[in-house]
Short mmCIF file of C-alpha atoms and ligand atoms in Angstrom, two decimals:
data_model
loop_
_atom_site.label_atom_id
_atom_site.label_comp_id
_atom_site.label_asym_id
_atom_site.label_seq_id
_atom_site.Cartn_x
_atom_site.Cartn_y
_atom_site.Cartn_z
CA UNK A 1 99.88 145.40 128.83
CA UNK A 2 97.56 148.31 127.71
CA UNK A 3 94.29 148.73 129.21
CA UNK A 4 91.57 149.06 126.53
CA UNK A 5 89.65 151.81 125.86
CA UNK A 6 90.72 154.35 128.10
CA UNK A 7 88.52 156.96 126.86
CA UNK A 8 85.60 156.21 124.15
CA UNK A 9 82.70 157.49 122.33
CA UNK A 10 79.55 155.90 121.41
CA UNK A 11 77.25 157.21 118.74
CA UNK A 12 77.84 160.96 119.68
CA UNK A 13 75.40 163.35 117.55
CA UNK A 14 75.81 166.82 117.44
CA UNK A 15 73.78 169.78 115.69
CA UNK A 16 74.42 173.62 115.60
CA UNK A 17 71.65 176.00 115.42
CA UNK A 18 72.49 178.73 112.60
CA UNK A 19 70.55 181.41 111.78
CA UNK A 20 69.50 181.76 108.10
CA UNK A 21 67.49 184.32 105.96
CA UNK A 22 64.52 186.05 107.29
CA UNK A 23 65.43 185.11 110.80
CA UNK A 24 64.76 181.68 110.09
CA UNK A 25 66.46 178.95 112.42
CA UNK A 26 67.98 176.14 110.72
CA UNK A 27 70.15 173.48 112.32
CA UNK A 28 73.60 172.15 110.50
CA UNK A 29 74.73 168.43 111.62
CA UNK A 30 78.19 168.54 113.14
CA UNK A 31 78.63 165.00 114.11
CA UNK A 32 76.50 162.11 113.11
CA UNK A 33 76.61 158.56 115.07
CA UNK A 34 80.44 159.04 115.76
CA UNK A 35 82.00 156.13 117.80
CA UNK A 36 85.60 155.66 118.98
CA UNK A 37 87.89 154.76 121.57
CA UNK A 38 91.65 155.45 122.83
CA UNK A 39 93.68 152.68 124.77
CA UNK A 40 95.97 153.64 127.25
CA UNK A 41 99.53 154.62 125.60
CA UNK A 42 97.67 154.91 122.23
CA UNK A 43 97.93 157.91 119.90
CA UNK A 44 94.85 158.38 117.79
CA UNK A 45 94.96 160.63 115.15
CA UNK A 46 91.61 162.41 113.46
CA UNK A 47 91.58 163.81 109.84
CA UNK A 48 89.42 165.04 107.39
CA UNK A 49 89.06 168.46 105.43
CA UNK A 50 88.22 171.69 107.59
CA UNK A 51 84.60 171.68 108.73
CA UNK A 52 84.41 167.65 108.98
CA UNK A 53 83.60 167.87 112.62
CA UNK A 54 87.26 167.24 114.04
CA UNK A 55 87.24 170.16 116.58
CA UNK A 56 83.47 169.23 117.95
CA UNK A 57 84.63 165.45 118.41
CA UNK A 58 87.88 166.57 120.43
CA UNK A 59 85.73 169.21 122.88
CA UNK A 60 83.08 166.76 123.50
CA UNK A 61 86.04 164.08 124.11
CA UNK A 62 87.49 166.63 126.70
CA UNK A 63 84.24 167.43 128.11
CA UNK A 64 84.06 171.02 126.79
CA UNK A 65 80.96 170.69 124.93
CA UNK A 66 78.23 168.27 125.26
CA UNK A 67 76.47 166.00 122.62
CA UNK A 68 73.08 166.29 121.68
CA UNK A 69 72.88 162.41 122.34
CA UNK A 70 75.47 159.51 122.68
CA UNK A 71 78.03 159.82 125.34
CA UNK A 72 81.80 159.64 126.03
CA UNK A 73 83.04 156.89 128.50
CA UNK A 74 85.88 157.11 130.74
CA UNK A 75 87.13 153.80 131.79
CA UNK A 76 83.78 152.54 130.90
CA UNK A 77 81.75 155.23 132.82
CA UNK A 78 79.69 157.61 131.02
CA UNK A 79 80.40 161.09 131.64
CA UNK A 80 77.21 161.77 132.23
CA UNK A 81 77.02 159.37 135.13
CA UNK A 82 79.97 161.17 136.69
CA UNK A 83 79.19 163.12 139.94
CA UNK A 84 80.83 166.23 140.27
CA UNK A 85 84.28 165.62 142.02
CA UNK A 86 84.73 162.28 139.44
CA UNK A 87 84.03 164.87 136.63
CA UNK A 88 86.43 167.13 137.93
CA UNK A 89 89.34 164.20 137.99
CA UNK A 90 88.18 163.66 134.28
CA UNK A 91 88.75 167.21 133.30
CA UNK A 92 92.07 166.84 135.02
CA UNK A 93 92.82 164.00 133.57
CA UNK A 94 92.05 164.90 130.10
CA UNK A 95 93.94 168.33 129.09
CA UNK A 96 93.73 169.94 125.93
CA UNK A 97 96.20 171.93 123.77
CA UNK A 98 94.98 174.41 121.22
CA UNK A 99 95.48 175.84 117.83
CA UNK A 100 96.24 178.92 119.36
CA UNK A 101 97.95 178.36 122.64
CA UNK A 102 97.78 182.30 123.52
CA UNK A 103 94.09 182.17 123.75
CA UNK A 104 94.49 179.82 126.62
CA UNK A 105 97.06 181.72 128.66
CA UNK A 106 96.71 184.66 130.75
CA UNK A 107 98.37 187.42 129.11
CA UNK A 108 99.20 189.09 132.47
CA UNK A 109 100.20 185.92 134.38
CA UNK A 110 104.01 184.90 134.27
CA UNK A 111 104.32 181.81 132.44
CA UNK A 112 106.09 179.94 135.13
CA UNK A 113 102.96 181.04 137.30
CA UNK A 114 100.60 179.67 134.23
CA UNK A 115 102.15 176.29 133.95
CA UNK A 116 102.52 175.70 137.66
CA UNK A 117 98.86 176.56 138.26
CA UNK A 118 97.52 172.88 137.89
CA UNK A 119 100.39 172.18 140.41
CA UNK A 120 99.25 174.30 142.80
CA UNK A 121 95.46 173.23 142.24
CA UNK A 122 96.75 169.43 142.93
CA UNK A 123 98.20 170.74 146.31
CA UNK A 124 101.90 170.21 145.59
CA UNK A 125 103.94 171.87 148.27
CA UNK A 126 105.66 174.94 147.63
CA UNK A 127 108.90 173.35 148.20
CA UNK A 128 108.37 170.57 145.35
CA UNK A 129 106.86 173.12 142.80
CA UNK A 130 110.02 174.56 141.68
CA UNK A 131 111.79 171.79 140.75
CA UNK A 132 108.68 169.95 139.25
CA UNK A 133 108.14 173.29 136.96
CA UNK A 134 112.13 173.22 135.85
CA UNK A 135 111.42 169.41 135.13
CA UNK A 136 108.69 170.28 132.84
CA UNK A 137 109.62 173.31 131.29
CA UNK A 138 112.85 171.16 130.24
CA UNK A 139 110.59 168.45 128.70
CA UNK A 140 109.17 170.68 126.41
CA UNK A 141 112.68 172.80 125.30
CA UNK A 142 111.78 175.99 127.69
CA UNK A 143 114.85 177.43 129.34
CA UNK A 144 113.73 177.78 133.33
CA UNK A 145 114.79 181.34 133.28
CA UNK A 146 111.95 182.21 130.85
CA UNK A 147 109.56 181.43 133.55
CA UNK A 148 109.19 185.00 134.87
CA UNK A 149 108.40 186.40 131.44
CA UNK A 150 105.01 186.91 130.05
CA UNK A 151 103.02 185.30 127.23
CA UNK A 152 103.61 188.37 124.70
CA UNK A 153 107.55 188.07 124.94
CA UNK A 154 107.40 184.38 123.24
CA UNK A 155 106.98 183.64 119.73
CA UNK A 156 104.37 181.26 118.52
CA UNK A 157 106.47 177.88 118.75
CA UNK A 158 107.33 178.97 122.54
CA UNK A 159 103.72 179.58 123.31
CA UNK A 160 102.73 176.20 122.29
CA UNK A 161 105.45 174.47 124.24
CA UNK A 162 104.23 176.42 127.06
CA UNK A 163 100.48 175.04 126.48
CA UNK A 164 101.95 171.45 125.91
CA UNK A 165 103.89 172.46 129.61
CA UNK A 166 100.92 173.62 131.29
CA UNK A 167 98.57 170.43 130.17
CA UNK A 168 101.50 168.27 131.19
CA UNK A 169 101.72 169.98 134.71
CA UNK A 170 98.11 168.55 135.13
CA UNK A 171 99.46 164.99 135.19
CA UNK A 172 97.24 164.07 132.35
CA UNK A 173 96.22 160.35 131.34
CA UNK A 174 94.97 161.84 127.86
CA UNK A 175 96.09 164.68 125.87
CA UNK A 176 93.78 166.14 123.43
CA UNK A 177 95.57 168.24 120.97
CA UNK A 178 93.51 170.31 118.25
CA UNK A 179 95.44 171.49 115.31
CA UNK A 180 98.59 171.87 117.47
CA UNK A 181 100.99 173.19 115.07
CA UNK A 182 98.80 174.30 112.20
CA UNK A 183 99.38 178.25 112.98
CA UNK A 184 103.36 177.57 113.07
CA UNK A 185 106.24 177.69 110.39
CA UNK A 186 107.13 174.69 109.05
CA UNK A 187 110.36 174.31 110.79
CA UNK A 188 108.73 175.16 114.27
CA UNK A 189 105.97 172.49 113.39
CA UNK A 190 108.97 169.73 113.44
CA UNK A 191 109.84 170.94 116.80
CA UNK A 192 106.74 170.66 118.15
CA UNK A 193 106.05 167.02 116.64
CA UNK A 194 109.15 166.18 117.86
CA UNK A 195 108.21 166.93 121.49
CA UNK A 196 104.74 164.90 120.97
CA UNK A 197 106.94 162.07 119.92
CA UNK A 198 109.06 162.03 122.77
CA UNK A 199 106.18 162.23 124.93
CA UNK A 200 104.52 159.21 123.64
CA UNK A 201 107.91 157.21 123.67
CA UNK A 202 108.74 158.05 126.98
CA UNK A 203 105.35 157.70 129.00
CA UNK A 204 102.01 156.04 128.73
CA UNK A 205 100.50 159.00 127.99
CA UNK A 206 97.32 158.79 125.46
CA UNK A 207 96.92 161.22 122.98
CA UNK A 208 94.32 162.59 120.32
CA UNK A 209 95.76 164.49 117.89
CA UNK A 210 93.43 166.34 115.39
CA UNK A 211 94.79 167.10 112.22
CA UNK A 212 93.90 168.42 108.74
CA UNK A 213 97.73 167.23 107.73
CA UNK A 214 97.73 163.47 107.13
CA UNK A 215 101.26 163.62 107.18
CA UNK A 216 101.88 165.10 110.70
CA UNK A 217 99.74 162.09 111.84
CA UNK A 218 100.97 159.59 109.85
CA UNK A 219 104.44 160.42 111.48
CA UNK A 220 103.02 160.34 115.10
CA UNK A 221 99.77 158.33 115.33
CA UNK A 222 99.27 154.50 116.04
CA UNK A 223 95.61 154.57 114.42
CA UNK A 224 93.70 157.43 112.34
CA UNK A 225 90.25 158.32 111.73
CA UNK A 226 88.95 159.74 108.70
CA UNK A 227 86.26 162.02 109.03
CA UNK A 228 83.88 163.32 106.26
CA UNK A 229 80.86 165.66 106.84
CA UNK A 230 80.40 164.86 110.47
CA UNK A 231 80.90 161.18 110.00
CA UNK A 232 83.76 158.39 110.14
CA UNK A 233 84.31 157.02 106.94
CA UNK A 234 87.51 154.93 107.98
CA UNK A 235 89.57 153.70 110.75
CA UNK A 236 92.75 151.91 110.78
CA UNK A 237 96.44 151.26 111.95
CA UNK A 238 98.52 154.04 110.47
CA UNK A 239 100.85 152.25 108.51
CA UNK A 240 97.84 150.02 106.96
CA UNK A 241 95.77 153.24 106.31
CA UNK A 242 98.78 154.34 104.11
CA UNK A 243 99.43 151.10 102.32
CA UNK A 244 95.96 149.91 101.72
CA UNK A 245 93.01 152.54 102.22
CA UNK A 246 89.66 151.07 101.89
CA UNK A 247 87.70 154.55 101.23
CA UNK A 248 87.80 156.45 98.17
CA UNK A 249 87.98 159.79 100.38
CA UNK A 250 91.09 158.31 102.10
CA UNK A 251 92.34 157.84 98.94
CA UNK A 252 92.32 161.03 97.62
CA UNK A 253 93.24 162.71 101.06
CA UNK A 254 96.65 160.66 100.83
CA UNK A 255 96.97 161.34 96.96
CA UNK A 256 96.75 165.39 97.79
CA UNK A 257 99.90 165.12 99.87
CA UNK A 258 102.66 166.63 98.28
CA UNK A 259 104.83 164.63 96.64
CA UNK A 260 103.95 161.34 98.10
CA UNK A 261 101.56 159.79 95.34
CA UNK A 262 102.34 162.19 92.27
CA UNK A 263 100.85 159.28 89.93
CA UNK A 264 97.71 158.81 91.92
CA UNK A 265 97.32 162.65 91.43
CA UNK A 266 97.47 162.08 87.58
CA UNK A 267 94.66 158.99 87.72
CA UNK A 268 92.11 161.67 88.83
CA UNK A 269 91.80 160.85 92.49
CA UNK A 270 92.24 164.36 93.81
CA UNK A 271 88.86 166.16 94.95
CA UNK A 272 87.81 168.87 93.04
CA UNK A 273 84.62 170.13 94.46
CA UNK A 274 84.33 171.78 97.98
CA UNK A 275 82.85 170.13 100.93
CA UNK A 276 79.14 170.34 100.44
CA UNK A 277 77.56 172.30 103.58
CA UNK A 278 76.94 170.68 106.70
CA UNK A 279 73.16 171.92 106.46
CA UNK A 280 71.90 169.38 104.10
CA UNK A 281 73.92 166.22 104.16
CA UNK A 282 73.53 164.21 101.08
CA UNK A 283 71.56 160.95 101.24
CA UNK A 284 72.66 157.87 101.07
CA UNK A 285 76.76 157.65 101.18
CA UNK A 286 77.44 161.67 102.15
CA UNK A 287 80.68 161.40 99.94
CA UNK A 288 78.74 160.39 96.75
CA UNK A 289 78.41 163.71 95.02
CA UNK A 290 82.32 164.02 95.46
CA UNK A 291 82.85 160.08 94.40
CA UNK A 292 84.14 159.09 91.12
CA UNK A 293 82.92 155.79 91.69
CA UNK A 294 79.23 156.20 93.13
CA UNK A 295 76.55 154.10 91.57
CA UNK A 296 72.73 154.39 92.01
CA UNK A 297 73.05 152.47 95.33
CA UNK A 298 75.55 155.04 96.73
CA UNK A 299 72.81 157.88 96.17
CA UNK A 300 70.15 155.74 98.11
CA UNK A 301 71.88 153.69 100.83
CA UNK A 302 73.77 154.64 103.82
CA UNK A 303 77.15 152.40 103.31
CA UNK A 304 77.67 150.25 106.62
CA UNK A 305 81.01 150.32 108.73
CA UNK A 306 82.58 147.13 107.86
CA UNK A 307 85.96 145.70 109.36
CA UNK A 308 88.21 144.37 106.31
CA UNK A 309 91.37 143.26 108.77
CA UNK A 310 91.79 143.66 112.50
CA UNK A 311 90.83 147.31 113.72
CA UNK A 312 90.74 148.14 109.69
CA UNK A 313 87.13 149.55 109.15
CA UNK A 314 85.36 151.59 106.44
CA UNK A 315 82.18 152.58 105.08
CA UNK A 316 81.93 151.97 101.38
CA UNK A 317 79.66 149.91 99.16
CA UNK A 318 82.35 149.26 96.84
CA UNK A 319 85.43 149.07 99.21
CA UNK A 320 86.00 145.10 98.32
CA UNK A 321 85.66 146.00 94.47
CA UNK A 322 87.93 148.87 94.57
CA UNK A 323 90.58 147.93 97.13
CA UNK A 324 90.38 143.89 97.01
CA UNK A 325 89.25 141.76 100.00
CA UNK A 326 90.45 141.26 103.65
CA UNK A 327 94.26 141.71 104.51
CA UNK A 328 96.75 140.31 102.23
N1 ADP B 401 79.65 176.77 117.65
C1 ADP B 401 79.11 176.48 116.27
N2 ADP B 401 78.07 177.19 115.86
C2 ADP B 401 77.71 176.82 114.58
N3 ADP B 401 78.35 175.96 113.78
C3 ADP B 401 79.48 175.34 114.57
C4 ADP B 401 79.95 175.69 115.50
N4 ADP B 401 81.00 175.04 115.92
C5 ADP B 401 81.24 174.20 114.43
N5 ADP B 401 80.26 174.59 113.74
C6 ADP B 401 80.12 174.01 112.46
O1 ADP B 401 80.19 172.24 112.67
C7 ADP B 401 80.66 171.88 111.59
C8 ADP B 401 82.19 171.13 112.32
O2 ADP B 401 83.00 172.39 112.61
P1 ADP B 401 84.39 171.79 113.33
O3 ADP B 401 84.04 170.59 114.05
O4 ADP B 401 84.92 172.70 113.88
O5 ADP B 401 85.30 171.09 112.46
P2 ADP B 401 86.75 170.87 111.63
O6 ADP B 401 87.36 171.17 112.84
O7 ADP B 401 86.99 169.26 111.19
O8 ADP B 401 86.97 171.97 110.95
C9 ADP B 401 81.13 172.99 110.32
O9 ADP B 401 80.16 172.94 109.57
C10 ADP B 401 80.98 174.08 111.56
O10 ADP B 401 80.99 175.45 110.76
S1 SF4 B 402 79.75 154.33 98.85
FE1 SF4 B 402 79.72 155.16 96.99
S2 SF4 B 402 79.78 157.07 96.75
FE2 SF4 B 402 80.26 156.37 98.61
S3 SF4 B 402 82.87 156.13 98.84
FE3 SF4 B 402 82.03 154.03 98.24
S4 SF4 B 402 81.77 154.19 95.95
FE4 SF4 B 402 82.26 156.53 96.61
MG1 MG B 403 88.88 172.27 113.91
#
C-alpha cells in the first residue's frame, strides 16, 4: 500500500528582492500560494515556461531554500519544526539532481570517492563500500573502472549519471530532479530518462521531476502540476491531463509540443506573447493577458482551484464551459 503525502507543501509564498532603477528595491513574486503533495513511490512532474517558479519550488522542497511563508511537511511534520538531527535526516532522505551536475561535483575528487561520500557519512564499513559503489555505478550504467577518473574526463551525459549515482548513494526516499536532461543532447536525454524510468519501476523511490518539456514528463510521471507565473493552475493524472486538460494554459503547452497536436496549433491555441514579469502579476486570473478566452470576470477575480475529477484540479473561471463538466 502506498503511504499518502510523504512530502507536501502548504501555501508556499516566496518573493525575491531585485534592485530597480535609482537604487530602488522591488520584490518579485516567485511563488504564490503553492500547495502540493507527493506520495511514496509516486513520480510527480512540475511543468511550465521558464520563470514560472519551478526551480524555486524544487529548492524549497529539498530544504535548500526557505519560503517566506507556508511550510513543507515531511511525513506530516513541518520542516520548520524539525530539530537539527531530524533536519539532517530529511536532507539525506531528499536528494536533488541538478541541470548541471558538474557544478555539484568536486572537480578534484575522483568520481568513485564523490559517489561514495554519502556511504562514508552514513557509516558504512569500508569492507562493504566497494561492492555498494560497484552496484550503484552499474545501476546508472557507469563502468566500475571509471571510479578512479575525475569529473572533467566525463561527457555531460556521464556526469549526469554520476550526479544520479551520488544521489542514490544517500539511500533517499525522494529524488528531486531540476531539468535533469535539459543540457544534454537528445539521444543522451533518452538514456538518462530511461535510467529514471528504471529506478521508478524497480524501487519505491518517490520522484519530483521539474522540466519545461512536457513530453519528458509525460513519459515518466504519474501526475503533473502546471505552474504559471508562480502559481499552480492545473494538476492531474498524466494521461488525463493530456487527453482532457482543464486550463487554457495547459492546452497551449500541449499544443506547442512538436508533432503532437498540429491541428490545435492551427486553431490558434499556441501562446504568442512572452511570460509577463513576476514584478507585476496581472490581477484576477494571472493568465488573462495571454488567454484568448478571457472575459471581464477573468480580469478582476482570481479563479478558485476546483476539482473536476478525482485528483484533477484547475483554476479557470471557464473550465467547464471550455472543456466540459466532470469526468466522462
Ligand atoms: N535568487 C533569485 N533572485 C532574484 N530572482 C530570482 C531568484 N531566483 C529566481 N528568481 C526569479 O523568480 C522567478 C521564478 O524563478 P525560477 O523558480 O527559477 O523559475 P523556473 O525554474 O520555472 O524557470 C523568476 O522570475 C526568476 O527570475
Ligand atoms: S480564468 Fe479566464 S483568463 Fe484565466 S485561463 Fe480561464 S478563461 Fe483564461
Ligand atoms: Mg528552473
